[in-house]
Short mmCIF file of C-alpha atoms in Angstrom, two decimals:
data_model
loop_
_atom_site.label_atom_id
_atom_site.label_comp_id
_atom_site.label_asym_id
_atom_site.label_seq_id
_atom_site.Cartn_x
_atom_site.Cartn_y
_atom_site.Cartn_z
CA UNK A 1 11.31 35.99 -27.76
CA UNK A 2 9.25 35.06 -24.64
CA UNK A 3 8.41 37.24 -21.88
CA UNK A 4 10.46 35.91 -18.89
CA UNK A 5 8.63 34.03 -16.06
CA UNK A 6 7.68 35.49 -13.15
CA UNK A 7 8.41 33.34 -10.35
CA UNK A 8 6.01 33.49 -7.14
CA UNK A 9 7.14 35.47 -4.15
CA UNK A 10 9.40 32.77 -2.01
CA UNK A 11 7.78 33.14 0.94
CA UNK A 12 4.83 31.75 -0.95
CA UNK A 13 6.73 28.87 -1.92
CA UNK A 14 5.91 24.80 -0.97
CA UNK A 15 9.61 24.97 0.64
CA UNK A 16 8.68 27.77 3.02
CA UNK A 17 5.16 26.66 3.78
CA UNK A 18 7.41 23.54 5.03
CA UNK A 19 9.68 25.41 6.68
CA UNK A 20 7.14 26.56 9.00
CA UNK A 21 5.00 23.38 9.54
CA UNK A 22 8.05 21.53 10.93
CA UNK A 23 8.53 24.39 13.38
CA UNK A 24 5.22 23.09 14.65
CA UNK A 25 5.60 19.15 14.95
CA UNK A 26 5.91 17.63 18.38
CA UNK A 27 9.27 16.03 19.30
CA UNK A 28 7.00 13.47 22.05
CA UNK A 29 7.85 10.27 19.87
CA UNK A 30 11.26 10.93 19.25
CA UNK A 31 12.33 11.36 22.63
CA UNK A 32 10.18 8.08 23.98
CA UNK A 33 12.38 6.48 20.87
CA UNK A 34 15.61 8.02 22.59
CA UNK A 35 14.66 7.00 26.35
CA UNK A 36 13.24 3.63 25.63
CA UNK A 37 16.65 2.74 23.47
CA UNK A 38 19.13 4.11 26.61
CA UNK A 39 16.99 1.64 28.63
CA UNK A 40 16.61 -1.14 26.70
CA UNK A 41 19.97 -1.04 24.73
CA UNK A 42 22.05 0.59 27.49
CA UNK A 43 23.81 4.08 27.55
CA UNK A 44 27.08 4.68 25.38
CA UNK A 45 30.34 4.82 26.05
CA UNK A 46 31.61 7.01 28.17
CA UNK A 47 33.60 8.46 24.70
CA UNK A 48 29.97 9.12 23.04
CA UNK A 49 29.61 12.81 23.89
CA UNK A 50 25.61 12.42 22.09
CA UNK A 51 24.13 10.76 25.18
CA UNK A 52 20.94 9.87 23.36
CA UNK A 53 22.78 7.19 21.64
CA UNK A 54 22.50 3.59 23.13
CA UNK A 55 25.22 1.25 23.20
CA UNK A 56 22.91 -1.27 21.29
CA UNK A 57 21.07 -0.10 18.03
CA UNK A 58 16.90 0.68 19.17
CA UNK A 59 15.27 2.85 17.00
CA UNK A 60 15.44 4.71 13.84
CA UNK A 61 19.33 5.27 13.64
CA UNK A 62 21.39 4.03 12.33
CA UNK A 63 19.80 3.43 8.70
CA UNK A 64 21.60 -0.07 8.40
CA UNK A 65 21.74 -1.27 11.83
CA UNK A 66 18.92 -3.10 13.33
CA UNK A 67 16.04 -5.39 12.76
CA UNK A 68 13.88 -4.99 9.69
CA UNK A 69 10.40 -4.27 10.26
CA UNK A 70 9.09 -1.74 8.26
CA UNK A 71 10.46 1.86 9.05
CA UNK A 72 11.50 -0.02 11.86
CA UNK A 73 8.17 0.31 13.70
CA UNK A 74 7.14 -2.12 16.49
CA UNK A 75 6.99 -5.98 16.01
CA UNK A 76 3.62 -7.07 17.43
CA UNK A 77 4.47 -10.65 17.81
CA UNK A 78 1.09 -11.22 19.76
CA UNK A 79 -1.30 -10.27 16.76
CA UNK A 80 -4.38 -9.99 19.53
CA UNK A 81 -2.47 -6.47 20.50
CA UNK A 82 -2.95 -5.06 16.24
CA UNK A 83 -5.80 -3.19 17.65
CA UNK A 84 -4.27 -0.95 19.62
CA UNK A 85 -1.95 0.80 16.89
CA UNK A 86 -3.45 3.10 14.36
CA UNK A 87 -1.51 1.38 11.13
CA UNK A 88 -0.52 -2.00 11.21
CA UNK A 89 2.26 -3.21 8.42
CA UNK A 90 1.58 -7.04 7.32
CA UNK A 91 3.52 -9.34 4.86
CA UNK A 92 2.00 -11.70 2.52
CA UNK A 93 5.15 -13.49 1.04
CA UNK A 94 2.76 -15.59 -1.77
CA UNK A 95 4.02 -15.68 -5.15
CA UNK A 96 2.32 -19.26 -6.43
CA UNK A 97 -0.20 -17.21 -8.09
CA UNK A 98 3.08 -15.90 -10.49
CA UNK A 99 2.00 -16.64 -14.36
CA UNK A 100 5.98 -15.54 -15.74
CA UNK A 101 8.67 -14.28 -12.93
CA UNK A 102 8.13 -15.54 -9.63
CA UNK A 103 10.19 -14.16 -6.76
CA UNK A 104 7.27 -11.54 -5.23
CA UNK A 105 7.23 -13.70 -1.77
CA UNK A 106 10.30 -12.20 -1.30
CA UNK A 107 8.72 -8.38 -1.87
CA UNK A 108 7.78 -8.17 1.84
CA UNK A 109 11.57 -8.54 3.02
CA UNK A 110 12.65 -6.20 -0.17
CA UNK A 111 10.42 -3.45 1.35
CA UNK A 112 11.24 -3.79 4.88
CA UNK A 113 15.32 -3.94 4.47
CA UNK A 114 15.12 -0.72 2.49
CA UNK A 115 12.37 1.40 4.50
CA UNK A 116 15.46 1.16 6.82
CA UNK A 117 16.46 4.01 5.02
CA UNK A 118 13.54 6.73 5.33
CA UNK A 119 12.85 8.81 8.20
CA UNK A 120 9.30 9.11 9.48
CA UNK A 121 9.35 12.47 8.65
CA UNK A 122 8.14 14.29 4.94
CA UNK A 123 9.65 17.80 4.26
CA UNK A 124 6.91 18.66 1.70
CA UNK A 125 3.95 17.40 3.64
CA UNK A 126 5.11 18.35 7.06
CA UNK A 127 4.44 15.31 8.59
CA UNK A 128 6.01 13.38 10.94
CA UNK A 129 4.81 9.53 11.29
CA UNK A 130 6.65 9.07 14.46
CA UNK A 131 4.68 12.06 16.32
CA UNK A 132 1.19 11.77 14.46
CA UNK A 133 0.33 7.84 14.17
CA UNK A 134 0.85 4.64 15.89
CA UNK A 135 2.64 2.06 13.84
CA UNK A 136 3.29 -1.51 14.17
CA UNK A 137 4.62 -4.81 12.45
CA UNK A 138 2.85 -7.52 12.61
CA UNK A 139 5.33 -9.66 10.51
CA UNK A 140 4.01 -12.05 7.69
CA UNK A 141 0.70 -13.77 6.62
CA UNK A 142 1.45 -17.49 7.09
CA UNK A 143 1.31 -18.84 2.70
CA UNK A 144 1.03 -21.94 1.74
CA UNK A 145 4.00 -22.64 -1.49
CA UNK A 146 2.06 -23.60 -4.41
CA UNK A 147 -1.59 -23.76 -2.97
CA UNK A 148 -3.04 -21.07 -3.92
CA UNK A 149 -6.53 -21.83 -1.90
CA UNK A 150 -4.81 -22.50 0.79
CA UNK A 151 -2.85 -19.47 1.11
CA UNK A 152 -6.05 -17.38 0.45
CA UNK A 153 -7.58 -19.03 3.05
CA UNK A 154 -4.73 -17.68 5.11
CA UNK A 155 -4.46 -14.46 3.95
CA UNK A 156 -8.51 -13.64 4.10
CA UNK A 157 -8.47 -15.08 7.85
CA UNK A 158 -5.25 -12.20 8.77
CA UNK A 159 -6.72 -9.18 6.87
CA UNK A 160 -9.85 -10.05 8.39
CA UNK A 161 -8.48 -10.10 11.80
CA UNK A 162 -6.50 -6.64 11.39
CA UNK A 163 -9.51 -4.58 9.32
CA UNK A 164 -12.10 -5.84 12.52
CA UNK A 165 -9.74 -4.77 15.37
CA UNK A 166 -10.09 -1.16 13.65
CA UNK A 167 -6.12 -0.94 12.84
CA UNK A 168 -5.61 0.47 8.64
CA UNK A 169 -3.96 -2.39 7.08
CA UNK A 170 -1.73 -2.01 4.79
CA UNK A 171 -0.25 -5.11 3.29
CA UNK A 172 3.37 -5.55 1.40
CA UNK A 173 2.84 -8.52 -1.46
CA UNK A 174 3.06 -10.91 -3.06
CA UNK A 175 1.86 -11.16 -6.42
CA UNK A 176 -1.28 -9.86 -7.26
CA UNK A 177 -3.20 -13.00 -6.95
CA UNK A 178 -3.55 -11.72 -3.33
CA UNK A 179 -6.02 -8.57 -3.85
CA UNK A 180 -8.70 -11.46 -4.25
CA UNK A 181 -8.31 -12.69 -0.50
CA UNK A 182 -7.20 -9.47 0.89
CA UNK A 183 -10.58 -7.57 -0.33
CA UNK A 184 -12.92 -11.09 0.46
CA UNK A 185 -10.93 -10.43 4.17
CA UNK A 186 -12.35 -7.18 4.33
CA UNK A 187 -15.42 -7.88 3.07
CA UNK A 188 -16.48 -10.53 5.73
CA UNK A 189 -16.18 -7.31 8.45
CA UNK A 190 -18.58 -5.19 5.78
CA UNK A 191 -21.68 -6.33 6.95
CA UNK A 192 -24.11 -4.85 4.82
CA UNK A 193 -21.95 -1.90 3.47
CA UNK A 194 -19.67 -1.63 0.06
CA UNK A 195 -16.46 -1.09 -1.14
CA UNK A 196 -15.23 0.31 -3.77
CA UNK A 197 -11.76 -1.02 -5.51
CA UNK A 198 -9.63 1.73 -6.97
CA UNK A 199 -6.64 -0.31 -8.89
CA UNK A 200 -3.28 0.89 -10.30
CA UNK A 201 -1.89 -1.18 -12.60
CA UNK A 202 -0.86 -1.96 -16.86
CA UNK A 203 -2.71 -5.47 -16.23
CA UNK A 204 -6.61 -5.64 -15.93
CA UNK A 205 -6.14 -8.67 -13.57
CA UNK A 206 -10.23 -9.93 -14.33
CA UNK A 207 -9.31 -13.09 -15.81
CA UNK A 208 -11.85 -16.01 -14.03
CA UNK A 209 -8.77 -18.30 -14.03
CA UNK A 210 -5.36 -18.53 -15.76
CA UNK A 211 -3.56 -22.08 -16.13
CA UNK A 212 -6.72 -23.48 -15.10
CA UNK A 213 -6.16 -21.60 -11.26
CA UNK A 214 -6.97 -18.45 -9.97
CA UNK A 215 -3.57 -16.48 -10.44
CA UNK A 216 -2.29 -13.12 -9.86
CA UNK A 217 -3.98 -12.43 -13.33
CA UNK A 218 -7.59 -13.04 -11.48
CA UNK A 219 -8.35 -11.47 -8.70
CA UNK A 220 -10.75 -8.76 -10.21
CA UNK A 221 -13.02 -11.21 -11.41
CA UNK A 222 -13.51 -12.97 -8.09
CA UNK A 223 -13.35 -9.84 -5.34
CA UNK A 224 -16.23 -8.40 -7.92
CA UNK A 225 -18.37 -11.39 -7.39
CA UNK A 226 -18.71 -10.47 -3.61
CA UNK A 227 -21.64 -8.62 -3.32
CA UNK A 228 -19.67 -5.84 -1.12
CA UNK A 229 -17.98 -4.84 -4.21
CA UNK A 230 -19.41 -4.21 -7.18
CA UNK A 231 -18.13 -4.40 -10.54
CA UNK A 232 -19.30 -0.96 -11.20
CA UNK A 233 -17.01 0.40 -8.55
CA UNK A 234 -14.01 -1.38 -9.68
CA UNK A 235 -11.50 1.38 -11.23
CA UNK A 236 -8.19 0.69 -13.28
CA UNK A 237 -5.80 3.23 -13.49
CA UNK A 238 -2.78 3.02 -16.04
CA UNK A 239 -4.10 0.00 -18.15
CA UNK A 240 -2.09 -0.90 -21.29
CA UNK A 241 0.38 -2.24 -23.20
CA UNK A 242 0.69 -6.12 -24.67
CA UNK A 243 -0.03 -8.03 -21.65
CA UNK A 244 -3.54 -7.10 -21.03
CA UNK A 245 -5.48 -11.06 -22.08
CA UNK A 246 -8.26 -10.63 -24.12
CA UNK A 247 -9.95 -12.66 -21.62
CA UNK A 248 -9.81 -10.36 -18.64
CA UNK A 249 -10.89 -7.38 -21.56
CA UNK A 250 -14.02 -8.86 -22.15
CA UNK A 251 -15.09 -9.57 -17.97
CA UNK A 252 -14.09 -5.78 -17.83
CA UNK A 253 -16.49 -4.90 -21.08
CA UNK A 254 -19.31 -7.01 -19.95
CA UNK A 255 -19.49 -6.19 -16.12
CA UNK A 256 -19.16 -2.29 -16.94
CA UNK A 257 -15.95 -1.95 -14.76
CA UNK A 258 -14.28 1.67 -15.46
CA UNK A 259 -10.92 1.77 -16.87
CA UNK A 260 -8.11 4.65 -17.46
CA UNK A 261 -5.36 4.47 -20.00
CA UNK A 262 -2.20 5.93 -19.11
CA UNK A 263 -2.89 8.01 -22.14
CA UNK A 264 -6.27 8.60 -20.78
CA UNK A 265 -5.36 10.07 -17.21
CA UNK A 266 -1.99 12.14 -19.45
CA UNK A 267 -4.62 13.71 -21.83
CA UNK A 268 -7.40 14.41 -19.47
CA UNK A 269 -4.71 15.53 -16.56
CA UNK A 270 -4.48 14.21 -13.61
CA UNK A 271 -7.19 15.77 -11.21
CA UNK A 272 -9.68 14.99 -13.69
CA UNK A 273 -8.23 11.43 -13.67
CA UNK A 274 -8.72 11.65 -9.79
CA UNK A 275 -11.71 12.23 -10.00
CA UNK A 276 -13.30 9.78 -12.29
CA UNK A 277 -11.82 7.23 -10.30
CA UNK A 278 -13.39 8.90 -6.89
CA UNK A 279 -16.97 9.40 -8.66
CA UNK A 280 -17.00 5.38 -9.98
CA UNK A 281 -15.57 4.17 -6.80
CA UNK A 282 -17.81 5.84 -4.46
CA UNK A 283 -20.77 5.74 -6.33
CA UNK A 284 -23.14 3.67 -3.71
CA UNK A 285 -20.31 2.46 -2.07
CA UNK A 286 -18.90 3.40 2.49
CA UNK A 287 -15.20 2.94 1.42
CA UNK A 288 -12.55 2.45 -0.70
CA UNK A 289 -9.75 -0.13 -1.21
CA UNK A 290 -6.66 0.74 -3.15
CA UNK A 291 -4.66 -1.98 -4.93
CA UNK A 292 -1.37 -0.55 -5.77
CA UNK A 293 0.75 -2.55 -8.18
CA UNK A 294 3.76 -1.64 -8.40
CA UNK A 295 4.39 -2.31 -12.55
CA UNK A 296 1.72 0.33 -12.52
CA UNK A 297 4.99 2.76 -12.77
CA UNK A 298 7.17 2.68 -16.51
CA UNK A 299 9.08 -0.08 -16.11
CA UNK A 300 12.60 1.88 -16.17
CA UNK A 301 11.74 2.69 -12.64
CA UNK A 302 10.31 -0.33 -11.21
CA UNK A 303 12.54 -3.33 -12.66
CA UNK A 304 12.23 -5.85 -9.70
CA UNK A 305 8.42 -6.88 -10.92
CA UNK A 306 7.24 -9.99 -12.25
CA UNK A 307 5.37 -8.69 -15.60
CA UNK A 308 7.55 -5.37 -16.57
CA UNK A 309 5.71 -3.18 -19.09
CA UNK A 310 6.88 0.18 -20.51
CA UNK A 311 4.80 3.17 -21.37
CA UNK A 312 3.24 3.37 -17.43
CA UNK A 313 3.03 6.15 -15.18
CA UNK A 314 5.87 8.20 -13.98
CA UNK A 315 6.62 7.96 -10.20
CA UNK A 316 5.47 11.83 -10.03
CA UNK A 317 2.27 11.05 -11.53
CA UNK A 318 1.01 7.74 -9.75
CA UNK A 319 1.99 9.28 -6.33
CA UNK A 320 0.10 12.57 -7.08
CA UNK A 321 -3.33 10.26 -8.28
CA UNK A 322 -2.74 8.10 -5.30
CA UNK A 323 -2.53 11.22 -2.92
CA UNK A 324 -5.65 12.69 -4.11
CA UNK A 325 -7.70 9.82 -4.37
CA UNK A 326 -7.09 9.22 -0.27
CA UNK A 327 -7.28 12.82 0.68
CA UNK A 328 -10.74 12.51 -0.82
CA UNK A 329 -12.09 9.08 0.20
CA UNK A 330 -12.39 6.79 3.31
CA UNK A 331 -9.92 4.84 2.52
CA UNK A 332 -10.20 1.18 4.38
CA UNK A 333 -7.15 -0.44 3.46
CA UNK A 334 -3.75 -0.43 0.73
CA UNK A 335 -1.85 -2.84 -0.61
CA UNK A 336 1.29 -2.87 -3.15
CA UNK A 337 2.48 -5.83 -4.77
CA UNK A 338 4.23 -7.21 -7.67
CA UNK A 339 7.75 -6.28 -6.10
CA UNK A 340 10.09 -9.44 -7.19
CA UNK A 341 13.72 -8.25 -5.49
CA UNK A 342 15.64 -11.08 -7.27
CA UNK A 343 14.83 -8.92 -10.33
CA UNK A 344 15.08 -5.54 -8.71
CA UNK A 345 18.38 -3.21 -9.33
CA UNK A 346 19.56 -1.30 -6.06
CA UNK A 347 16.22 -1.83 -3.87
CA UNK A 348 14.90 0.53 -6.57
CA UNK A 349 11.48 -1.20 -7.19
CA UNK A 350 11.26 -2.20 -3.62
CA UNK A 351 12.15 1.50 -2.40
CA UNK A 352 9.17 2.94 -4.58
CA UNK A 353 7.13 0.69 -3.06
CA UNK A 354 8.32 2.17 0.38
CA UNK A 355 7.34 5.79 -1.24
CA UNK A 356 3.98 4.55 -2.16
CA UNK A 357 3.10 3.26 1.21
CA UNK A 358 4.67 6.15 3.44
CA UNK A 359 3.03 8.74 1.10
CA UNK A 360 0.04 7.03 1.51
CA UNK A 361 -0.01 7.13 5.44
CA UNK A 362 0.66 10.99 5.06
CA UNK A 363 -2.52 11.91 3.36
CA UNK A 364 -4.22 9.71 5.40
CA UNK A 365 -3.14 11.77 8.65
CA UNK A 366 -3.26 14.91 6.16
CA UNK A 367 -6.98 14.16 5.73
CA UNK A 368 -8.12 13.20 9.19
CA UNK A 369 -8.32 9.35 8.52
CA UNK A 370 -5.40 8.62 10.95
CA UNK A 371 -5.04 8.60 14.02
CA UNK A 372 -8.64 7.20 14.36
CA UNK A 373 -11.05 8.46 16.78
CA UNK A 374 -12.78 5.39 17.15
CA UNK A 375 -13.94 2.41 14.64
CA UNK A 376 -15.39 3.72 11.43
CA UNK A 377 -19.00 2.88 10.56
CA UNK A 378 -18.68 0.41 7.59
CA UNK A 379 -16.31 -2.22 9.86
CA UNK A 380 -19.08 -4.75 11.25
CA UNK A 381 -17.70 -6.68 14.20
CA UNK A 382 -19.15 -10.08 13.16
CA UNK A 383 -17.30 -12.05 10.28
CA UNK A 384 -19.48 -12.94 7.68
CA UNK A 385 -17.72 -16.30 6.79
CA UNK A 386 -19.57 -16.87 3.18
CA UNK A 387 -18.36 -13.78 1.90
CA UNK A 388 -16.22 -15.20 -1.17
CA UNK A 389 -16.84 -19.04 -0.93
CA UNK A 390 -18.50 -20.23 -3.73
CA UNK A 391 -15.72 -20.89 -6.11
CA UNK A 392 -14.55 -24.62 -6.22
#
């Protein structure tokens, strides 16, 4: 018979240690929430005995009342403002690059309706968005239905806009066919510094064109072409399964790009997995972008996606890699596409998306990235419009 485990001493435990780090968070945002929502929605009625309740819904409560922007943060309707916020939230609604399902233009509206439902607040982390960071909404990236170029054009000129003003993006898709123009977007504010790509997915996504366009299944071969990111510091996390083209295996073999199987990062564990993707990525390179798609998860838990594939990484897993990786590196920008909600089952898909991108603005506070200080070193103010323009 086995010994029986000893468990820790409680007071030692992740629950306690969280205990006492909420003790510690400021209540400052919460209470300009609560004043600004008795001004601008008007006090309760006189039968409300919880006088920091407004007659009209401002603010985080209720969960289903109000306007969806994501965790119901600021809408920055004049985009010239982005700068002043620490995070800014943007939409890309573009699913023409969409080789099987479409429906991802609708992911952005999918995340935002159910990040209603979180508080800015994580028990385990002890952190509170609300009190720690600046948030806004800047709404949606103006796409172009079935021009791809187009929309790209669009999408480059916006994430260009938000990375120079010195705000994090972090950008709801869309199908995948958008990491191409989002990365070329940062790129034109690199100057003469790098980027490395650090990419969760079961898809490589290096195909030079699919159906004769550049399509969600192609952005990898294109963002690698810029020369402020490098094939070598492209990393895949989570590749496999039957829906990786031959194609796209080949551009990965012959530009030297580093891939993980999900059997890879299971067998070698998951800080070692962590790490290879750190070392590859930063290897030459001033920052990191991270491409989260979302089918990068076993497809039990993510339904709503456009190209489901079982065998992928359990929720516990990819949000553990992701939260090491950005403790770790200067991290200049995250996206997460591939939600579809006409395929999704109970905002499931679209609320793991919501996970990915609140857990991800956690370790960024948790590691000093956020709030910023000032602009970081590898944003340039001056576009660099050629970055990204020689494909016809």
């Amino acid at each position: 018979m086995s010994e029986t485990p000893t468990f820790r001493n409680p007071a030692d435990s992740e629950a306690n240690r969280a205990l006492e780090r909420e003790a510690q968070l400021p209540l400052t945002g919460w209470q300009q929430e609560v004043s600004q929502g008795l001004e601008y929605g008007l006090e309760a009625a006189d039968s409300i005995r919880d006088r920091t309740i407004p007659t009209f819904s401002r603010g985080e409560l209720p969960h289903y009342a109000g306007i969806n922007t994501f965790l119901k943060a600021p809408y920055i309707e004049d985009v010239r403002k982005v700068g002043e916020y620490d995070v800014a939230i943007v939409g890309v609604p573009h699913d023409s690059g969409t080789t099987y399902r479409p429906g991802t233009r609708f992911g952005p509206q999918g995340i935002r309706r159910i990040s209603a439902l979180y508080t800015p607040y994580n028990f385990e982390m002890g952190i509170d968005l609300r009190e720690q960071i600046t948030l806004c909404d800047v709404g949606d990236v103006f796409t172009i239905p079935a021009n791809n170029e187009k929309s790209f054009d669009q999408i480059s000129k916006g994430i260009a806009h938000i990375f120079s003003s010195g705000a994090f993006p972090i950008i709801l898709g869309g199908d995948h066919s958008i990491g191409f123009p989002t990365v070329r977007g940062v790129c034109r504010h690199l100057g003469d510094k790098k980027v490395g790509i650090i990419h969760f997915d079961r898809h490589v996504d290096t195909q030079e064109t699919d159906l004769d366009e550049r399509m969600h299944t192609c952005p990898w071969f294109h963002a690698t072409n810029m020369k402020n990111a490098p094939a070598k510091n492209l990393v895949q996390l989570g590749i496999g399964g039957w829906q990786v083209p031959r194609q796209g295996v080949k551009v990965c073999r012959e530009r030297a790009t580093n891939i993980l199987t999900v059997t890879d990062i299971t067998e070698m564990g998951l800080d070692a997995a962590a790490d290879f993707a750190l070392e590859r990525a930063l290897d030459g390179t001033d920052c990191v972008y991270i491409s989260f798609d979302i089918d990068c998860i076993d497809a039990g838990f993510v339904p709503g996606t456009g190209w489901p594939e079982p065998g992928g990484l359990l929720p516990r897993e990819a949000l553990y890699l992701l939260g090491k990786i950005i403790r770790s590196a200067p991290v200049c920008g995250l996206e997460v596409v591939e939600v579809s909600p006409p395929y999704d089952v109970s905002d499931m898909t679209s609320l793991m998306a919501t996970r990915v991108i609140c857990d991800a603005m956690a370790h960024l506070v948790q590691s000093g990235q956020l709030p910023r200080t000032g602009t970081p070193d590898y944003i340039h103010p001056e576009a660099n419009m050629d970055v990204g323009s020689g494909w016809q």
